[in-house]
CSV table of C-alpha atoms in Angstrom, one decimal:
chain,number,residue,atom,x,y,z
A,1,MET,CA,0.0,0.0,0.0
A,2,LYS,CA,1.3,3.5,-0.8
A,3,THR,CA,0.2,6.9,0.1
A,4,LEU,CA,-0.5,9.2,-2.8
A,5,SER,CA,-1.2,12.3,-0.8
A,6,GLU,CA,-2.0,13.2,2.8
A,7,HIS,CA,-3.8,16.3,4.2
A,8,ALA,CA,-4.7,17.6,7.7
A,9,CYS,CA,-8.4,18.1,7.8
A,10,PHE,CA,-10.6,19.1,10.8
A,11,GLY,CA,-8.1,17.6,13.3
A,12,GLY,CA,-7.9,14.3,11.4
A,13,THR,CA,-6.2,13.2,8.3
A,14,GLN,CA,-7.4,12.8,4.7
A,15,ARG,CA,-5.4,10.3,2.7
A,16,PHE,CA,-5.5,9.1,-0.9
A,17,LEU,CA,-3.9,5.7,-1.4
A,18,ALA,CA,-3.2,2.8,-3.8
A,19,HIS,CA,-2.5,-0.9,-3.4
A,20,ASP,CA,-2.2,-4.0,-5.4
A,21,SER,CA,-5.6,-5.7,-5.3
A,22,ARG,CA,-5.9,-9.5,-5.2
A,23,GLU,CA,-9.5,-9.3,-6.4
A,24,CYS,CA,-9.1,-6.9,-9.3
A,25,ARG,CA,-5.5,-8.1,-10.0
A,26,THR,CA,-4.3,-4.6,-10.6
A,27,GLU,CA,-3.6,-1.4,-8.7
A,28,MET,CA,-6.7,0.0,-7.0
A,29,ARG,CA,-7.0,3.5,-5.5
A,30,PHE,CA,-9.1,4.5,-2.5
A,31,SER,CA,-9.4,7.3,0.0
A,32,VAL,CA,-9.7,7.3,3.8
A,33,TYR,CA,-10.6,10.1,6.2
A,34,GLU,CA,-9.4,9.3,9.7
A,35,PRO,CA,-11.2,11.4,12.4
A,36,PRO,CA,-9.1,12.7,15.3
A,37,GLN,CA,-10.7,10.1,17.6
A,38,ALA,CA,-8.8,7.4,15.6
A,39,ARG,CA,-5.6,8.4,17.4
A,40,ASP,CA,-7.1,7.0,20.6
A,41,GLY,CA,-8.7,3.7,19.4
A,42,ARG,CA,-10.8,2.0,16.8
A,43,VAL,CA,-13.7,4.0,15.4
A,44,PRO,CA,-16.8,3.2,13.3
A,45,VAL,CA,-16.2,3.1,9.6
A,46,LEU,CA,-18.6,4.3,6.9
A,47,TYR,CA,-18.0,3.2,3.3
A,48,TYR,CA,-19.1,5.4,0.4
A,49,LEU,CA,-19.6,4.1,-3.1
A,50,ALA,CA,-19.6,6.8,-5.8
A,51,GLY,CA,-21.5,7.0,-9.0
A,52,LEU,CA,-20.8,6.8,-12.7
A,53,THR,CA,-17.6,8.6,-13.9
A,54,CYS,CA,-16.5,9.3,-10.4
A,55,THR,CA,-13.2,8.3,-8.6
A,56,GLU,CA,-12.0,7.8,-5.0
A,57,GLU,CA,-11.6,11.5,-4.8
A,58,THR,CA,-15.1,12.7,-5.7
A,59,PHE,CA,-16.9,12.3,-2.4
A,60,MET,CA,-14.0,13.5,-0.3
A,61,ILE,CA,-13.6,16.6,-2.3
A,62,LYS,CA,-17.2,17.5,-3.2
A,63,ALA,CA,-19.4,16.4,-0.3
A,64,GLY,CA,-18.0,18.4,2.6
A,65,ALA,CA,-18.4,15.4,4.9
A,66,GLN,CA,-15.2,15.6,6.9
A,67,ARG,CA,-16.2,18.4,9.3
A,68,LEU,CA,-19.1,16.4,10.7
A,69,ALA,CA,-17.3,13.0,10.5
A,70,ALA,CA,-14.6,14.6,12.8
A,71,GLU,CA,-17.2,15.6,15.3
A,72,LEU,CA,-19.0,12.2,15.2
A,73,GLY,CA,-15.8,10.2,15.2
A,74,LEU,CA,-16.6,8.4,11.9
A,75,MET,CA,-13.9,7.0,9.5
A,76,LEU,CA,-14.9,7.5,5.9
A,77,VAL,CA,-13.6,5.2,3.1
A,78,ALA,CA,-14.3,5.6,-0.6
A,79,PRO,CA,-12.9,3.3,-3.2
A,80,ASP,CA,-12.5,4.1,-6.9
A,81,THR,CA,-15.5,3.1,-9.1
A,82,SER,CA,-13.6,0.7,-11.4
A,83,PRO,CA,-10.1,-0.7,-12.1
A,84,ARG,CA,-8.1,1.7,-14.2
A,85,SER,CA,-5.5,-0.8,-15.6
A,86,PRO,CA,-4.8,-2.7,-17.6
A,87,ARG,CA,-6.8,-1.0,-20.3
A,88,LEU,CA,-9.4,-3.2,-21.9
A,89,PRO,CA,-10.9,-3.0,-25.4
A,90,GLY,CA,-13.8,-0.5,-25.3
A,91,ASP,CA,-13.4,0.5,-21.7
A,92,ASP,CA,-13.7,4.2,-22.6
A,93,ALA,CA,-16.1,3.9,-25.5
A,94,SER,CA,-19.0,5.2,-23.3
A,95,TRP,CA,-19.3,7.0,-20.0
A,96,ASP,CA,-21.7,4.6,-18.4
A,97,PHE,CA,-19.7,1.3,-19.0
A,98,GLY,CA,-16.1,0.4,-18.4
A,99,LEU,CA,-13.8,3.0,-16.8
A,100,GLY,CA,-15.5,4.7,-13.9
A,101,ALA,CA,-18.5,2.4,-14.2
A,102,GLY,CA,-17.8,-0.9,-12.5
A,103,PHE,CA,-21.3,-1.1,-11.2
A,104,TYR,CA,-20.1,-3.0,-8.0
A,105,VAL,CA,-20.6,-6.4,-9.6
A,106,ASP,CA,-18.2,-9.3,-10.1
A,107,ALA,CA,-18.0,-9.6,-13.9
A,108,THR,CA,-18.2,-13.0,-15.4
A,109,GLU,CA,-17.9,-12.0,-19.1
A,110,THR,CA,-14.5,-11.8,-20.9
A,111,PRO,CA,-12.5,-9.6,-20.8
A,112,TRP,CA,-14.1,-7.8,-17.8
A,113,SER,CA,-14.0,-10.9,-15.5
A,114,ALA,CA,-10.2,-10.7,-15.1
A,115,HIS,CA,-10.3,-7.3,-13.3
A,116,TYR,CA,-13.8,-6.0,-12.8
A,117,ARG,CA,-14.6,-7.6,-9.4
A,118,MET,CA,-15.9,-4.6,-7.6
A,119,TYR,CA,-18.4,-6.5,-5.4
A,120,SER,CA,-15.8,-8.7,-3.9
A,121,TYR,CA,-13.4,-5.9,-3.7
A,122,VAL,CA,-15.8,-3.6,-1.7
A,123,THR,CA,-17.3,-6.3,0.5
A,124,ARG,CA,-14.2,-8.4,1.3
A,125,GLU,CA,-10.8,-7.1,0.3
A,126,LEU,CA,-11.2,-3.4,1.1
A,127,PRO,CA,-12.6,-4.0,4.6
A,128,GLU,CA,-9.8,-6.4,5.4
A,129,LEU,CA,-7.2,-3.8,4.2
A,130,ILE,CA,-8.8,-1.0,6.2
A,131,ALA,CA,-9.0,-3.1,9.4
A,132,ALA,CA,-5.4,-4.2,9.1
A,133,ASN,CA,-4.0,-0.7,8.4
A,134,PHE,CA,-6.3,1.8,10.1
A,135,ALA,CA,-8.1,2.3,13.4
A,136,ALA,CA,-11.4,1.1,12.0
A,137,ASP,CA,-13.7,-1.1,14.1
A,138,PRO,CA,-14.8,-4.0,11.7
A,139,ALA,CA,-17.7,-4.7,14.0
A,140,ARG,CA,-19.1,-1.2,13.3
A,141,GLN,CA,-19.4,-0.8,9.6
A,142,GLY,CA,-22.0,1.1,7.5
A,143,ILE,CA,-22.3,1.7,3.8
A,144,PHE,CA,-23.9,4.4,1.6
A,145,GLY,CA,-23.5,5.7,-1.9
A,146,HIS,CA,-24.8,7.8,-4.8
A,147,SER,CA,-26.6,6.7,-8.0
A,148,MET,CA,-24.6,3.7,-9.3
A,149,GLY,CA,-22.9,3.7,-5.8
A,150,GLY,CA,-26.3,3.8,-4.1
A,151,HIS,CA,-27.2,0.7,-6.1
A,152,GLY,CA,-23.9,-0.8,-4.9
A,153,ALA,CA,-24.6,0.1,-1.2
A,154,LEU,CA,-28.0,-1.4,-1.2
A,155,VAL,CA,-26.9,-4.6,-2.9
A,156,CYS,CA,-23.9,-5.0,-0.5
A,157,ALA,CA,-26.1,-4.5,2.6
A,158,LEU,CA,-28.8,-6.8,1.4
A,159,ARG,CA,-26.5,-9.5,0.3
A,160,MET,CA,-24.2,-9.4,3.4
A,161,PRO,CA,-26.5,-9.6,6.4
A,162,GLY,CA,-24.6,-8.8,9.6
A,163,GLN,CA,-21.6,-7.1,7.9
A,164,TYR,CA,-23.2,-3.7,7.7
A,165,ARG,CA,-25.2,-2.2,10.6
A,166,SER,CA,-26.5,0.7,8.5
A,167,VAL,CA,-27.2,1.5,4.9
A,168,SER,CA,-28.4,4.6,3.0
A,169,ALA,CA,-28.3,6.1,-0.5
A,170,PHE,CA,-28.6,9.3,-2.4
A,171,ALA,CA,-30.6,8.9,-5.7
A,172,PRO,CA,-29.7,5.2,-6.1
A,173,ILE,CA,-30.3,3.1,-9.1
A,174,THR,CA,-32.8,0.8,-7.3
A,175,ALA,CA,-34.0,-1.5,-10.1
A,176,PRO,CA,-31.1,-1.9,-12.5
A,177,MET,CA,-32.7,-4.8,-14.4
A,178,GLN,CA,-35.4,-2.4,-15.4
A,179,CYS,CA,-33.4,0.6,-16.5
A,180,PRO,CA,-31.0,1.3,-19.5
A,181,TRP,CA,-27.9,1.9,-17.3
A,182,GLY,CA,-28.3,-1.4,-15.5
A,183,GLN,CA,-29.3,-3.4,-18.5
A,184,LYS,CA,-26.2,-2.2,-20.4
A,185,ALA,CA,-23.9,-2.8,-17.5
A,186,PHE,CA,-25.3,-6.2,-16.6
A,187,THR,CA,-25.3,-7.4,-20.2
A,188,GLY,CA,-21.7,-6.4,-20.6
A,189,TYR,CA,-20.4,-7.7,-17.3
A,190,LEU,CA,-22.6,-10.6,-16.6
A,191,GLY,CA,-23.9,-11.8,-20.0
A,192,ARG,CA,-27.4,-12.1,-21.5
A,193,ASP,CA,-28.8,-14.6,-19.0
A,194,GLU,CA,-30.9,-12.4,-16.8
A,195,SER,CA,-31.1,-14.9,-14.1
A,196,THR,CA,-27.5,-14.0,-13.3
A,197,TRP,CA,-28.5,-10.3,-12.8
A,198,LEU,CA,-30.9,-11.1,-9.9
A,199,ALA,CA,-28.1,-11.0,-7.3
A,200,TYR,CA,-27.3,-7.4,-8.1
A,201,ASP,CA,-30.8,-5.9,-8.2
A,202,ALA,CA,-31.8,-4.2,-5.0
A,203,THR,CA,-35.5,-4.3,-5.7
A,204,VAL,CA,-35.3,-8.0,-6.2
A,205,LEU,CA,-33.1,-8.6,-3.2
A,206,VAL,CA,-35.2,-6.6,-0.8
A,207,SER,CA,-38.1,-8.8,-1.7
A,208,GLN,CA,-36.1,-11.9,-0.8
A,209,ARG,CA,-34.0,-10.8,2.2
A,210,PRO,CA,-34.9,-7.5,3.9
A,211,PHE,CA,-32.2,-5.6,5.7
A,212,ASP,CA,-32.2,-5.8,9.5
A,213,GLY,CA,-32.7,-2.1,10.0
A,214,THR,CA,-34.2,0.9,8.3
A,215,ILE,CA,-33.0,1.9,4.8
A,216,LEU,CA,-32.7,5.7,4.3
A,217,ILE,CA,-33.0,7.1,0.7
A,218,ASP,CA,-32.9,10.7,-0.3
A,219,GLN,CA,-34.1,11.6,-3.8
A,220,GLY,CA,-34.5,14.9,-5.6
A,221,THR,CA,-37.7,15.5,-7.6
A,222,ALA,CA,-35.8,17.6,-10.2
A,223,ASP,CA,-33.4,14.7,-10.9
A,224,LYS,CA,-33.5,14.1,-14.7
A,225,PHE,CA,-32.7,10.5,-14.2
A,226,LEU,CA,-35.5,9.7,-11.7
A,227,ALA,CA,-38.2,8.2,-14.0
A,228,GLU,CA,-36.0,6.3,-16.5
A,229,GLN,CA,-33.0,5.2,-14.6
A,230,LEU,CA,-33.5,5.4,-10.8
A,231,LYS,CA,-37.1,4.1,-10.3
A,232,SER,CA,-37.3,4.6,-6.5
A,233,ASP,CA,-41.0,3.9,-6.7
A,234,LEU,CA,-40.3,0.3,-7.6
A,235,PHE,CA,-38.0,-0.1,-4.7
A,236,ALA,CA,-40.5,1.5,-2.3
A,237,ASP,CA,-43.2,-0.9,-3.5
A,238,ALA,CA,-40.9,-3.9,-2.9
A,239,CYS,CA,-40.0,-2.6,0.6
A,240,ARG,CA,-43.7,-2.4,1.5
A,241,ALA,CA,-44.4,-5.9,0.1
A,242,SER,CA,-41.6,-7.4,2.1
A,243,ARG,CA,-42.2,-5.2,5.2
A,244,GLN,CA,-38.7,-3.7,4.9
A,245,ALA,CA,-38.4,-0.6,7.1
A,246,PHE,CA,-37.4,2.3,4.9
A,247,GLU,CA,-37.6,6.0,4.7
A,248,LEU,CA,-37.8,7.5,1.2
A,249,ARG,CA,-37.5,11.3,1.3
A,250,MET,CA,-38.4,13.2,-1.8
A,251,HIS,CA,-37.0,16.7,-2.0
A,252,ALA,CA,-38.5,19.3,-4.3
A,253,GLY,CA,-36.2,21.1,-6.6
A,254,TYR,CA,-33.1,19.0,-6.1
A,255,ASP,CA,-31.2,17.4,-9.0
A,256,HIS,CA,-28.7,14.5,-9.2
A,257,GLY,CA,-25.5,16.3,-8.4
A,258,TYR,CA,-23.3,17.0,-5.4
A,259,TYR,CA,-25.1,20.2,-4.4
A,260,PHE,CA,-27.9,17.7,-3.5
A,261,ILE,CA,-25.5,15.5,-1.7
A,262,GLN,CA,-23.9,18.4,0.2
A,263,THR,CA,-27.4,19.4,1.4
A,264,PHE,CA,-28.3,16.1,3.0
A,265,VAL,CA,-24.9,14.4,3.8
A,266,ALA,CA,-25.1,15.5,7.4
A,267,ASP,CA,-28.4,13.7,7.8
A,268,HIS,CA,-26.8,10.5,6.5
A,269,LEU,CA,-23.7,10.8,8.7
A,270,ARG,CA,-25.8,11.3,11.8
A,271,TRP,CA,-28.0,8.4,10.7
A,272,HIS,CA,-25.1,6.1,10.4
A,273,ALA,CA,-23.4,7.4,13.6
A,274,GLY,CA,-26.4,6.5,15.6
A,275,ALA,CA,-26.5,2.9,14.2
A,276,LEU,CA,-22.8,2.5,14.7
A,277,ALA,CA,-22.4,4.1,18.1
A,278,LYS,CA,-22.7,0.9,20.3
A,279,LYS,CA,-19.6,-1.2,20.4
A,280,GLY,CA,-19.7,-5.0,20.1
């Protein structure tokens, strides 16, 4: 593991790092914000999964989360959104597939299957790396994300019962099997057999295995992707049918970008801090 840059921030430390990943079989980058409380012992850790075209830097630079994370004693971790090397044929042909668009799945189709293993990277390898090298408490993990990353956060929490105490999302892609972004990504990474897609669709998963806790989702009504790509209504219907506790907050006038995230990120940090406060 190597440190790419390091910055003092609200009494803690913001780091950008890289390491050789066993899952992705290439170098992967990630960022960690260590709150000042990490100097005295292990602290809760909150994983953030970013959206299409984003990197490990996007949330840490744009969201303005470190001030409150320092107050709450939360460690923040954000991985990159895809492998960046070796370059694969067509990996930059479109903005919604390939580079910056790993969709948090373990690809099974050639050539993506050799490196695009973001689900296993996020749920297994990265937490192991964080626990071994930082003062993170592996018994107190939460996960959240935005758009494609909101999809990833929901899927990780629903598929890994017991690993995450809390989950939330900003404008998530909630039914990827039923939207163009998801259909394109799943076809490319997983193949045309749609039965293999089921394990990565939050609306399907919540119908089968509800999360042990309440799911928080914030969504802007002025989000241009809401109807075609995000489909929060389908996820809400599935939650009601399975009796999943959830809170879907619709916000008039807010779009899909980071001004929206900046506005509500404090609510999410407090939400997770409450769920992660108790040790053991």
